[in-house]
Coordinates of N, CA, C and O in Angstrom, one line a residue:
X1 N -70.6 -44.6 110.4 CA -69.2 -44.3 110.0 C -68.5 -45.6 109.5 O -67.8 -45.5 108.6
X2 N -68.8 -46.6 110.1 CA -68.2 -47.9 109.7 C -68.7 -48.3 108.3 O -68.0 -48.7 107.5
X3 N -70.0 -48.0 108.1 CA -70.6 -48.2 106.8 C -69.9 -47.4 105.7 O -69.6 -47.9 104.6
X4 N -69.7 -46.2 105.9 CA -69.1 -45.3 104.9 C -67.6 -45.7 104.7 O -67.2 -45.6 103.5
X5 N -66.9 -46.1 105.7 CA -65.6 -46.5 105.5 C -65.5 -47.8 104.7 O -64.7 -48.0 103.8
X6 N -66.4 -48.7 104.9 CA -66.5 -50.0 104.2 C -66.9 -49.7 102.7 O -66.3 -50.3 101.8
X7 N -67.8 -48.8 102.5 CA -68.2 -48.4 101.2 C -67.1 -47.8 100.4 O -66.9 -48.1 99.2
X8 N -66.3 -47.0 101.1 CA -65.1 -46.4 100.4 C -64.1 -47.4 100.0 O -63.5 -47.4 98.9
X9 N -63.9 -48.4 100.9 CA -62.9 -49.5 100.6 C -63.4 -50.3 99.4 O -62.6 -50.7 98.5
X10 N -64.7 -50.6 99.3 CA -65.2 -51.4 98.2 C -65.1 -50.7 96.9 O -64.9 -51.3 95.9
X11 N -65.3 -49.3 97.0 CA -65.2 -48.6 95.7 C -63.8 -48.5 95.2 O -63.5 -48.6 94.1
X12 N -62.9 -48.5 96.2 CA -61.5 -48.5 95.8 C -61.0 -49.9 95.3 O -60.2 -50.0 94.4
X13 N -61.6 -50.9 95.8 CA -61.3 -52.3 95.4 C -61.7 -52.6 94.0 O -61.0 -53.3 93.3
X14 N -62.8 -52.0 93.5 CA -63.3 -52.3 92.2 C -62.3 -51.8 91.1 O -62.0 -52.6 90.2
X15 N -61.9 -50.6 91.2 CA -60.9 -50.2 90.2 C -59.6 -51.0 90.2 O -59.0 -51.3 89.2
X16 N -59.2 -51.4 91.4 CA -58.0 -52.3 91.5 C -58.2 -53.6 90.8 O -57.4 -54.1 90.1
X17 N -59.4 -54.2 91.0 CA -59.7 -55.4 90.3 C -59.8 -55.2 88.8 O -59.2 -56.0 88.0
X18 N -60.4 -54.1 88.4 CA -60.4 -53.8 87.0 C -59.0 -53.6 86.4 O -58.7 -54.0 85.3
X19 N -58.2 -52.9 87.2 CA -56.8 -52.7 86.8 C -56.1 -54.1 86.7 O -55.3 -54.3 85.8
X20 N -56.4 -55.0 87.6 CA -55.8 -56.3 87.6 C -56.2 -57.0 86.3 O -55.3 -57.6 85.6
X21 N -57.4 -56.9 85.9 CA -57.9 -57.6 84.7 C -57.3 -56.9 83.5 O -56.9 -57.6 82.5
X22 N -57.2 -55.6 83.5 CA -56.6 -54.9 82.4 C -55.1 -55.3 82.3 O -54.6 -55.4 81.2
X23 N -54.4 -55.4 83.4 CA -53.0 -55.8 83.4 C -52.9 -57.2 82.8 O -51.9 -57.5 82.1
X24 N -53.8 -58.1 83.2 CA -53.7 -59.4 82.6 C -53.9 -59.4 81.1 O -53.1 -60.1 80.4
X25 N -54.8 -58.6 80.6 CA -55.0 -58.5 79.2 C -53.8 -57.9 78.5 O -53.3 -58.2 77.5
X26 N -53.2 -56.9 79.3 CA -52.0 -56.3 78.8 C -50.9 -57.3 78.7 O -50.1 -57.3 77.7
X27 N -50.7 -58.1 79.7 CA -49.7 -59.1 79.7 C -49.9 -60.1 78.6 O -49.0 -60.5 77.9
X28 N -51.2 -60.5 78.4 CA -51.5 -61.5 77.4 C -51.2 -60.9 76.0 O -50.6 -61.5 75.1
X29 N -51.5 -59.6 75.8 CA -51.2 -58.9 74.5 C -49.7 -58.8 74.4 O -49.2 -59.0 73.3
X30 N -49.0 -58.5 75.4 CA -47.5 -58.4 75.4 C -46.9 -59.8 75.0 O -46.0 -59.9 74.1
X31 N -47.4 -60.8 75.6 CA -46.9 -62.2 75.3 C -47.2 -62.6 73.8 O -46.4 -63.2 73.2
X32 N -48.4 -62.2 73.4 CA -48.8 -62.4 72.0 C -47.8 -61.7 71.0 O -47.3 -62.3 70.0
X33 N -47.5 -60.4 71.3 CA -46.6 -59.7 70.5 C -45.2 -60.3 70.6 O -44.5 -60.4 69.6
X34 N -44.8 -60.7 71.8 CA -43.5 -61.3 72.0 C -43.4 -62.6 71.2 O -42.4 -62.8 70.5
X35 N -44.4 -63.4 71.3 CA -44.4 -64.6 70.5 C -44.4 -64.4 69.0 O -43.7 -65.0 68.3
X36 N -45.2 -63.4 68.6 CA -45.2 -63.1 67.1 C -43.8 -62.6 66.7 O -43.3 -62.9 65.6
X37 N -43.2 -61.8 67.5 CA -41.9 -61.2 67.2 C -40.8 -62.4 67.1 O -40.0 -62.4 66.2
X38 N -40.9 -63.3 68.1 CA -40.0 -64.5 68.0 C -40.2 -65.3 66.8 O -39.3 -65.7 66.2
X39 N -41.5 -65.5 66.5 CA -41.8 -66.3 65.3 C -41.3 -65.6 64.0 O -40.8 -66.3 63.1
X40 N -41.5 -64.3 64.0 CA -41.0 -63.6 62.8 C -39.5 -63.7 62.7 O -38.9 -63.9 61.6
X41 N -38.8 -63.6 63.8 CA -37.3 -63.7 63.8 C -36.9 -65.1 63.4 O -36.0 -65.2 62.5
X42 N -37.6 -66.1 63.9 CA -37.3 -67.5 63.5 C -37.5 -67.7 62.0 O -36.7 -68.3 61.3
X43 N -38.6 -67.1 61.5 CA -39.0 -67.2 60.1 C -37.9 -66.6 59.2 O -37.5 -67.1 58.2
X44 N -37.4 -65.4 59.6 CA -36.4 -64.7 58.9 C -35.1 -65.5 58.8 O -34.5 -65.6 57.8
X45 N -34.7 -66.1 60.0 CA -33.5 -66.9 60.0 C -33.7 -68.1 59.1 O -32.7 -68.5 58.4
X46 N -34.8 -68.7 59.1 CA -35.0 -69.9 58.2 C -35.0 -69.5 56.8 O -34.4 -70.2 55.9
X47 N -35.5 -68.3 56.4 CA -35.4 -67.8 55.0 C -34.0 -67.6 54.6 O -33.6 -68.0 53.5
X48 N -33.2 -67.0 55.5 CA -31.7 -66.8 55.3 C -31.0 -68.1 55.0 O -30.2 -68.3 54.1
X49 N -31.4 -69.1 55.9 CA -30.7 -70.4 55.7 C -31.1 -71.1 54.4 O -30.3 -71.7 53.7
X50 N -32.4 -70.9 54.0 CA -32.9 -71.5 52.7 C -32.2 -70.8 51.5 O -31.8 -71.4 50.6
X51 N -32.0 -69.5 51.6 CA -31.3 -68.7 50.6 C -29.9 -69.2 50.4 O -29.4 -69.4 49.3
X52 N -29.2 -69.4 51.6 CA -27.9 -69.9 51.5 C -27.8 -71.3 50.9 O -26.9 -71.6 50.1
X53 N -28.8 -72.2 51.3 CA -28.8 -73.5 50.7 C -29.1 -73.5 49.2 O -28.4 -74.2 48.4
X54 N -29.9 -72.6 48.7 CA -30.2 -72.4 47.3 C -29.0 -71.9 46.6 O -28.7 -72.4 45.5
X55 N -28.2 -71.0 47.2 CA -27.0 -70.6 46.6 C -26.0 -71.7 46.5 O -25.3 -71.9 45.4
X56 N -25.8 -72.5 47.6 CA -24.9 -73.6 47.5 C -25.4 -74.6 46.4 O -24.5 -75.2 45.7
X57 N -26.7 -74.9 46.4 CA -27.2 -75.8 45.3 C -26.9 -75.3 44.0 O -26.5 -76.0 43.1
X58 N -27.1 -74.0 43.7 CA -26.8 -73.4 42.4 C -25.3 -73.5 42.1 O -25.0 -73.9 41.0
X59 N -24.5 -73.3 43.1 CA -23.0 -73.4 42.8 C -22.6 -74.8 42.5 O -21.8 -75.1 41.7
X60 N -23.3 -75.8 43.2 CA -23.0 -77.2 43.0 C -23.4 -77.6 41.6 O -22.7 -78.4 40.9
X61 N -24.6 -77.1 41.2 CA -25.1 -77.4 39.8 C -24.1 -76.9 38.8 O -23.8 -77.5 37.8
X62 N -23.7 -75.6 39.0 CA -22.7 -75.0 38.0 C -21.4 -75.8 38.0 O -20.9 -76.1 36.9
X63 N -20.9 -76.2 39.1 CA -19.7 -77.0 39.2 C -19.9 -78.4 38.5 O -19.1 -78.9 37.7
X64 N -21.1 -79.0 38.7 CA -21.4 -80.2 38.0 C -21.5 -80.1 36.5 O -20.9 -80.9 35.7
X65 N -22.1 -79.0 36.0 CA -22.1 -78.7 34.6 C -20.7 -78.5 34.0 O -20.4 -79.0 32.9
X66 N -19.9 -77.8 34.8 CA -18.5 -77.6 34.3 C -17.7 -78.9 34.2 O -17.0 -79.1 33.2
X67 N -17.9 -79.7 35.2 CA -17.2 -81.0 35.2 C -17.7 -81.9 34.1 O -17.0 -82.7 33.5
X68 N -19.1 -81.9 33.9 CA -19.6 -82.7 32.8 C -19.1 -82.3 31.4 O -18.7 -83.1 30.6
X69 N -19.0 -81.0 31.2 CA -18.4 -80.4 30.0 C -16.9 -80.9 29.8 O -16.5 -81.3 28.8
X70 N -16.2 -80.8 30.9 CA -14.8 -81.2 30.9 C -14.7 -82.7 30.6 O -13.8 -83.1 29.8
X71 N -15.5 -83.5 31.1 CA -15.5 -85.0 30.9 C -15.8 -85.2 29.4 O -15.2 -86.1 28.7
X72 N -16.8 -84.6 28.9 CA -17.2 -84.7 27.4 C -16.0 -84.3 26.5 O -15.7 -85.0 25.5
X73 N -15.3 -83.2 26.9 CA -14.2 -82.8 26.1 C -13.1 -83.9 26.1 O -12.4 -84.2 25.1
X74 N -12.8 -84.4 27.3 CA -11.8 -85.5 27.4 C -12.2 -86.7 26.6 O -11.3 -87.4 26.0
X75 N -13.5 -87.1 26.7 CA -13.9 -88.3 25.9 C -13.7 -88.0 24.4 O -13.3 -88.9 23.7
X76 N -14.0 -86.8 24.0 CA -13.8 -86.5 22.6 C -12.4 -86.5 22.2 O -12.0 -87.0 21.1
X77 N -11.5 -86.0 23.1 CA -10.1 -86.1 22.8 C -9.6 -87.6 22.7 O -8.8 -87.9 21.8
X78 N -10.1 -88.4 23.6 CA -9.7 -89.8 23.6 C -10.2 -90.5 22.3 O -9.4 -91.2 21.6
X79 N -11.4 -90.2 21.9 CA -12.0 -90.7 20.6 C -11.2 -90.2 19.4 O -10.9 -91.0 18.5
X80 N -10.8 -89.0 19.4 CA -10.0 -88.4 18.3 C -8.6 -89.1 18.3 O -8.1 -89.5 17.2
X81 N -8.0 -89.3 19.4 CA -6.7 -90.0 19.4 C -6.8 -91.4 19.0 O -6.0 -91.9 18.3
X82 N -7.9 -92.1 19.5 CA -8.1 -93.5 19.1 C -8.4 -93.6 17.6 O -7.9 -94.5 16.9
X83 N -9.1 -92.6 17.1 CA -9.5 -92.6 15.7 C -8.2 -92.4 14.8 O -8.0 -93.0 13.8
X84 N -7.4 -91.4 15.3 CA -6.2 -91.1 14.6 C -5.2 -92.3 14.6 O -4.6 -92.6 13.6
X85 N -5.2 -93.0 15.7 CA -4.3 -94.1 15.9 C -4.8 -95.3 15.0 O -4.0 -95.9 14.3
X86 N -6.1 -95.5 14.9 CA -6.7 -96.5 14.1 C -6.5 -96.2 12.6 O -6.2 -97.0 11.8
X87 N -6.6 -94.9 12.3 CA -6.4 -94.5 10.9 C -4.9 -94.7 10.5 O -4.6 -95.1 9.4
X88 N -4.0 -94.4 11.4 CA -2.6 -94.6 11.1 C -2.3 -96.1 10.9 O -1.5 -96.5 10.1
X89 N -2.9 -97.0 11.7 CA -2.7 -98.4 11.6 C -3.3 -98.9 10.2 O -2.7 -99.7 9.6
X90 N -4.4 -98.4 9.9 CA -5.0 -98.8 8.6 C -4.1 -98.3 7.4 O -3.9 -99.0 6.4
X91 N -3.5 -97.2 7.5 CA -2.6 -96.6 6.5 C -1.4 -97.5 6.4 O -0.9 -97.8 5.3
X92 N -0.9 -97.9 7.6 CA 0.3 -98.8 7.6 C 0.0 -100.1 7.0 O 0.8 -100.7 6.2
X93 N -1.2 -100.7 7.2 CA -1.6 -101.9 6.7 C -1.7 -101.9 5.2 O -1.3 -102.8 4.4
X94 N -2.3 -100.8 4.6 CA -2.4 -100.6 3.2 C -1.1 -100.4 2.5 O -0.9 -100.9 1.4
X95 N -0.2 -99.8 3.2 CA 1.1 -99.6 2.6 C 1.9 -100.9 2.5 O 2.7 -101.1 1.6
X96 N 1.8 -101.7 3.5 CA 2.6 -102.9 3.6 C 2.0 -103.9 2.6 O 2.8 -104.8 2.1
X97 N 0.8 -103.8 2.1 CA 0.3 -104.8 1.2 C 0.7 -104.5 -0.2 O 1.3 -104.2 -1.0

């Protein structure tokens, strides 16, 4: 009777050990999925940040082009005024002679 009781306990212990190993692999798989999920979330956030930076860079480039165009226009206006002033001085000089 002692032998049969011991045999029954050992049979019950094996599935418990197998369950323990299965639960470890389940925990490992869960951790892997959790890590993958976290990595995906981080990757998505980094993509969003990069998109925002690209938008800001694009806006800054557009603003720079606008300012460059404005500067060129002002330089042309200054040259035109200087040319007109120089032309008027030349005209005055020719009239006085």
